[in-house]
């Protein structure tokens, strides 16, 4: 029996379209952000819209190689980084993401570098984060929703700990993403 944590939830409350970004949430939603990003964007990516801000930079919905919709994190590279242009922490995160292969972890698809920006292309989780759901619904998760989210988070952590020997040190609702792919699912990121 396939495990589908969000079968009933995916069609209803949790996975409705997220609201547009607002400056009050710490994310600029105007065209100047997209214009600035596209100026340093590799030709393989076409930026569609900004969907959030991650630990290292802005996150965009983008079209990769003209055919695949992805989440593309634009990470500014600093002068203190090594010859590859990546800081040690960022090199470690990318290396760890490349090794992960679990239905409970957001997949890394490709890394692209142009000038002083690294573009980390990941699978797009179109339902947003659990924080987005809480803001959108203005109510706590129901018991069955908490059970589905908690189960997937524990499965993701189990995979990271047992298979990859990785300790995820930033578990929070903003790093738990929801997707409608495959009937709905919950995935860890960052």
PDB file of N, CA, C and O in Angstrom, residues 65-105:
ATOM      1  N   UNK A  65      15.691  24.671 -18.377  1.00  0.00           N
ATOM      2  CA  UNK A  65      15.888  24.105 -19.718  1.00  0.00           C
ATOM      3  C   UNK A  65      14.609  24.070 -20.549  1.00  0.00           C
ATOM      4  O   UNK A  65      14.391  23.154 -21.340  1.00  0.00           O
ATOM      5  N   UNK A  66      13.741  25.037 -20.316  1.00  0.00           N
ATOM      6  CA  UNK A  66      12.534  25.162 -21.119  1.00  0.00           C
ATOM      7  C   UNK A  66      11.467  24.121 -20.885  1.00  0.00           C
ATOM      8  O   UNK A  66      10.443  24.134 -21.556  1.00  0.00           O
ATOM      9  N   UNK A  67      11.685  23.202 -19.927  1.00  0.00           N
ATOM     10  CA  UNK A  67      10.704  22.128 -19.790  1.00  0.00           C
ATOM     11  C   UNK A  67      10.309  21.779 -18.360  1.00  0.00           C
ATOM     12  O   UNK A  67       9.244  21.218 -18.147  1.00  0.00           O
ATOM     13  N   UNK A  68      11.128  22.062 -17.374  1.00  0.00           N
ATOM     14  CA  UNK A  68      10.850  21.611 -16.014  1.00  0.00           C
ATOM     15  C   UNK A  68      10.684  22.796 -15.069  1.00  0.00           C
ATOM     16  O   UNK A  68      11.566  23.660 -14.984  1.00  0.00           O
ATOM     17  N   UNK A  69       9.568  22.834 -14.343  1.00  0.00           N
ATOM     18  CA  UNK A  69       9.344  23.870 -13.335  1.00  0.00           C
ATOM     19  C   UNK A  69      10.114  23.466 -12.081  1.00  0.00           C
ATOM     20  O   UNK A  69       9.976  22.340 -11.600  1.00  0.00           O
ATOM     21  N   UNK A  70      10.925  24.396 -11.557  1.00  0.00           N
ATOM     22  CA  UNK A  70      11.761  24.122 -10.390  1.00  0.00           C
ATOM     23  C   UNK A  70      11.668  25.277  -9.401  1.00  0.00           C
ATOM     24  O   UNK A  70      11.183  26.354  -9.723  1.00  0.00           O
ATOM     25  N   UNK A  71      12.161  25.032  -8.211  1.00  0.00           N
ATOM     26  CA  UNK A  71      12.432  26.094  -7.244  1.00  0.00           C
ATOM     27  C   UNK A  71      13.922  26.392  -7.386  1.00  0.00           C
ATOM     28  O   UNK A  71      14.747  25.494  -7.276  1.00  0.00           O
ATOM     29  N   UNK A  72      14.261  27.642  -7.681  1.00  0.00           N
ATOM     30  CA  UNK A  72      15.657  28.028  -7.888  1.00  0.00           C
ATOM     31  C   UNK A  72      16.058  29.026  -6.811  1.00  0.00           C
ATOM     32  O   UNK A  72      15.516  30.127  -6.747  1.00  0.00           O
ATOM     33  N   UNK A  73      16.993  28.610  -5.968  1.00  0.00           N
ATOM     34  CA  UNK A  73      17.492  29.480  -4.905  1.00  0.00           C
ATOM     35  C   UNK A  73      18.704  30.233  -5.440  1.00  0.00           C
ATOM     36  O   UNK A  73      19.681  29.623  -5.876  1.00  0.00           O
ATOM     37  N   UNK A  74      18.632  31.558  -5.437  1.00  0.00           N
ATOM     38  CA  UNK A  74      19.729  32.402  -5.899  1.00  0.00           C
ATOM     39  C   UNK A  74      20.583  32.771  -4.690  1.00  0.00           C
ATOM     40  O   UNK A  74      20.141  33.490  -3.800  1.00  0.00           O
ATOM     41  N   UNK A  75      21.811  32.261  -4.658  1.00  0.00           N
ATOM     42  CA  UNK A  75      22.700  32.467  -3.520  1.00  0.00           C
ATOM     43  C   UNK A  75      23.842  33.376  -3.945  1.00  0.00           C
ATOM     44  O   UNK A  75      24.671  32.987  -4.777  1.00  0.00           O
ATOM     45  N   UNK A  76      23.912  34.592  -3.394  1.00  0.00           N
ATOM     46  CA  UNK A  76      25.038  35.465  -3.721  1.00  0.00           C
ATOM     47  C   UNK A  76      26.335  34.874  -3.161  1.00  0.00           C
ATOM     48  O   UNK A  76      26.381  34.412  -2.022  1.00  0.00           O
ATOM     49  N   UNK A  77      27.360  34.857  -3.982  1.00  0.00           N
ATOM     50  CA  UNK A  77      28.660  34.339  -3.560  1.00  0.00           C
ATOM     51  C   UNK A  77      29.500  35.506  -3.069  1.00  0.00           C
ATOM     52  O   UNK A  77      29.572  36.543  -3.714  1.00  0.00           O
ATOM     53  N   UNK A  78      30.170  35.312  -1.928  1.00  0.00           N
ATOM     54  CA  UNK A  78      30.967  36.400  -1.362  1.00  0.00           C
ATOM     55  C   UNK A  78      32.440  36.256  -1.722  1.00  0.00           C
ATOM     56  O   UNK A  78      32.899  35.212  -2.159  1.00  0.00           O
ATOM     57  N   UNK A  79      33.160  37.318  -1.541  1.00  0.00           N
ATOM     58  CA  UNK A  79      34.587  37.351  -1.868  1.00  0.00           C
ATOM     59  C   UNK A  79      35.406  36.468  -0.935  1.00  0.00           C
ATOM     60  O   UNK A  79      36.527  36.096  -1.254  1.00  0.00           O
ATOM     61  N   UNK A  80      34.854  36.100   0.214  1.00  0.00           N
ATOM     62  CA  UNK A  80      35.583  35.278   1.196  1.00  0.00           C
ATOM     63  C   UNK A  80      35.533  33.794   0.863  1.00  0.00           C
ATOM     64  O   UNK A  80      36.110  32.984   1.559  1.00  0.00           O
ATOM     65  N   UNK A  81      34.845  33.435  -0.203  1.00  0.00           N
ATOM     66  CA  UNK A  81      34.721  32.018  -0.540  1.00  0.00           C
ATOM     67  C   UNK A  81      35.968  31.532  -1.264  1.00  0.00           C
ATOM     68  O   UNK A  81      36.827  32.305  -1.652  1.00  0.00           O
ATOM     69  N   UNK A  82      36.055  30.223  -1.458  1.00  0.00           N
ATOM     70  CA  UNK A  82      37.251  29.628  -2.061  1.00  0.00           C
ATOM     71  C   UNK A  82      37.252  29.759  -3.585  1.00  0.00           C
ATOM     72  O   UNK A  82      36.434  30.462  -4.156  1.00  0.00           O
ATOM     73  N   UNK A  83      38.148  29.041  -4.250  1.00  0.00           N
ATOM     74  CA  UNK A  83      38.310  29.171  -5.697  1.00  0.00           C
ATOM     75  C   UNK A  83      37.062  28.748  -6.483  1.00  0.00           C
ATOM     76  O   UNK A  83      36.875  29.169  -7.608  1.00  0.00           O
ATOM     77  N   UNK A  84      36.201  27.914  -5.900  1.00  0.00           N
ATOM     78  CA  UNK A  84      34.970  27.526  -6.595  1.00  0.00           C
ATOM     79  C   UNK A  84      33.901  28.598  -6.439  1.00  0.00           C
ATOM     80  O   UNK A  84      32.879  28.551  -7.107  1.00  0.00           O
ATOM     81  N   UNK A  85      34.138  29.556  -5.541  1.00  0.00           N
ATOM     82  CA  UNK A  85      33.162  30.598  -5.285  1.00  0.00           C
ATOM     83  C   UNK A  85      32.184  30.240  -4.185  1.00  0.00           C
ATOM     84  O   UNK A  85      31.300  31.006  -3.877  1.00  0.00           O
ATOM     85  N   UNK A  86      32.348  29.077  -3.563  1.00  0.00           N
ATOM     86  CA  UNK A  86      31.419  28.637  -2.538  1.00  0.00           C
ATOM     87  C   UNK A  86      32.066  28.658  -1.168  1.00  0.00           C
ATOM     88  O   UNK A  86      33.196  28.213  -1.008  1.00  0.00           O
ATOM     89  N   UNK A  87      31.340  29.141  -0.188  1.00  0.00           N
ATOM     90  CA  UNK A  87      31.827  29.083   1.185  1.00  0.00           C
ATOM     91  C   UNK A  87      31.789  27.627   1.648  1.00  0.00           C
ATOM     92  O   UNK A  87      31.109  26.788   1.059  1.00  0.00           O
ATOM     93  N   UNK A  88      32.494  27.330   2.708  1.00  0.00           N
ATOM     94  CA  UNK A  88      32.530  25.966   3.237  1.00  0.00           C
ATOM     95  C   UNK A  88      31.156  25.446   3.612  1.00  0.00           C
ATOM     96  O   UNK A  88      30.809  24.307   3.299  1.00  0.00           O
ATOM     97  N   UNK A  89      30.338  26.276   4.279  1.00  0.00           N
ATOM     98  CA  UNK A  89      28.991  25.851   4.679  1.00  0.00           C
ATOM     99  C   UNK A  89      28.138  25.545   3.458  1.00  0.00           C
ATOM    100  O   UNK A  89      27.407  24.552   3.425  1.00  0.00           O
ATOM    101  N   UNK A  90      28.225  26.396   2.451  1.00  0.00           N
ATOM    102  CA  UNK A  90      27.425  26.196   1.255  1.00  0.00           C
ATOM    103  C   UNK A  90      27.896  24.971   0.474  1.00  0.00           C
ATOM    104  O   UNK A  90      27.078  24.197  -0.025  1.00  0.00           O
ATOM    105  N   UNK A  91      29.205  24.764   0.403  1.00  0.00           N
ATOM    106  CA  UNK A  91      29.733  23.558  -0.253  1.00  0.00           C
ATOM    107  C   UNK A  91      29.203  22.305   0.433  1.00  0.00           C
ATOM    108  O   UNK A  91      28.799  21.345  -0.227  1.00  0.00           O
ATOM    109  N   UNK A  92      29.202  22.318   1.762  1.00  0.00           N
ATOM    110  CA  UNK A  92      28.702  21.162   2.521  1.00  0.00           C
ATOM    111  C   UNK A  92      27.221  20.925   2.257  1.00  0.00           C
ATOM    112  O   UNK A  92      26.792  19.790   2.067  1.00  0.00           O
ATOM    113  N   UNK A  93      26.423  21.999   2.266  1.00  0.00           N
ATOM    114  CA  UNK A  93      24.985  21.836   2.046  1.00  0.00           C
ATOM    115  C   UNK A  93      24.711  21.261   0.661  1.00  0.00           C
ATOM    116  O   UNK A  93      23.909  20.333   0.510  1.00  0.00           O
ATOM    117  N   UNK A  94      25.374  21.774  -0.360  1.00  0.00           N
ATOM    118  CA  UNK A  94      25.169  21.270  -1.723  1.00  0.00           C
ATOM    119  C   UNK A  94      25.603  19.810  -1.827  1.00  0.00           C
ATOM    120  O   UNK A  94      24.897  18.980  -2.415  1.00  0.00           O
ATOM    121  N   UNK A  95      26.755  19.483  -1.244  1.00  0.00           N
ATOM    122  CA  UNK A  95      27.237  18.090  -1.283  1.00  0.00           C
ATOM    123  C   UNK A  95      26.258  17.153  -0.587  1.00  0.00           C
ATOM    124  O   UNK A  95      25.974  16.054  -1.089  1.00  0.00           O
ATOM    125  N   UNK A  96      25.717  17.565   0.545  1.00  0.00           N
ATOM    126  CA  UNK A  96      24.760  16.732   1.268  1.00  0.00           C
ATOM    127  C   UNK A  96      23.463  16.569   0.477  1.00  0.00           C
ATOM    128  O   UNK A  96      22.891  15.480   0.417  1.00  0.00           O
ATOM    129  N   UNK A  97      23.006  17.662  -0.135  1.00  0.00           N
ATOM    130  CA  UNK A  97      21.769  17.604  -0.919  1.00  0.00           C
ATOM    131  C   UNK A  97      21.920  16.665  -2.113  1.00  0.00           C
ATOM    132  O   UNK A  97      20.983  15.949  -2.471  1.00  0.00           O
ATOM    133  N   UNK A  98      23.092  16.671  -2.736  1.00  0.00           N
ATOM    134  CA  UNK A  98      23.328  15.802  -3.905  1.00  0.00           C
ATOM    135  C   UNK A  98      23.198  14.323  -3.540  1.00  0.00           C
ATOM    136  O   UNK A  98      22.791  13.510  -4.349  1.00  0.00           O
ATOM    137  N   UNK A  99      23.564  13.963  -2.307  1.00  0.00           N
ATOM    138  CA  UNK A  99      23.552  12.570  -1.858  1.00  0.00           C
ATOM    139  C   UNK A  99      22.168  12.078  -1.456  1.00  0.00           C
ATOM    140  O   UNK A  99      21.950  10.875  -1.372  1.00  0.00           O
ATOM    141  N   UNK A 100      21.246  12.983  -1.178  1.00  0.00           N
ATOM    142  CA  UNK A 100      19.940  12.587  -0.646  1.00  0.00           C
ATOM    143  C   UNK A 100      19.006  12.084  -1.737  1.00  0.00           C
ATOM    144  O   UNK A 100      18.865  12.706  -2.787  1.00  0.00           O
ATOM    145  N   UNK A 101      18.358  10.958  -1.448  1.00  0.00           N
ATOM    146  CA  UNK A 101      17.385  10.373  -2.354  1.00  0.00           C
ATOM    147  C   UNK A 101      16.274   9.753  -1.514  1.00  0.00           C
ATOM    148  O   UNK A 101      16.305   8.563  -1.205  1.00  0.00           O
ATOM    149  N   UNK A 102      15.333  10.586  -1.105  1.00  0.00           N
ATOM    150  CA  UNK A 102      14.235  10.146  -0.251  1.00  0.00           C
ATOM    151  C   UNK A 102      12.970  10.892  -0.655  1.00  0.00           C
ATOM    152  O   UNK A 102      13.036  12.080  -0.988  1.00  0.00           O
ATOM    153  N   UNK A 103      11.821  10.226  -0.595  1.00  0.00           N
ATOM    154  CA  UNK A 103      10.571  10.929  -0.901  1.00  0.00           C
ATOM    155  C   UNK A 103      10.190  11.958   0.164  1.00  0.00           C
ATOM    156  O   UNK A 103       9.239  12.709  -0.024  1.00  0.00           O
ATOM    157  N   UNK A 104      10.965  12.027   1.257  1.00  0.00           N
ATOM    158  CA  UNK A 104      10.668  12.958   2.342  1.00  0.00           C
ATOM    159  C   UNK A 104      11.667  14.108   2.412  1.00  0.00           C
ATOM    160  O   UNK A 104      11.637  14.897   3.360  1.00  0.00           O
ATOM    161  N   UNK A 105      12.559  14.194   1.424  1.00  0.00           N
ATOM    162  CA  UNK A 105      13.566  15.255   1.359  1.00  0.00           C
ATOM    163  C   UNK A 105      13.451  15.932  -0.001  1.00  0.00           C
ATOM    164  O   UNK A 105      13.340  15.260  -1.025  1.00  0.00           O
TER     165      UNK A 105
END
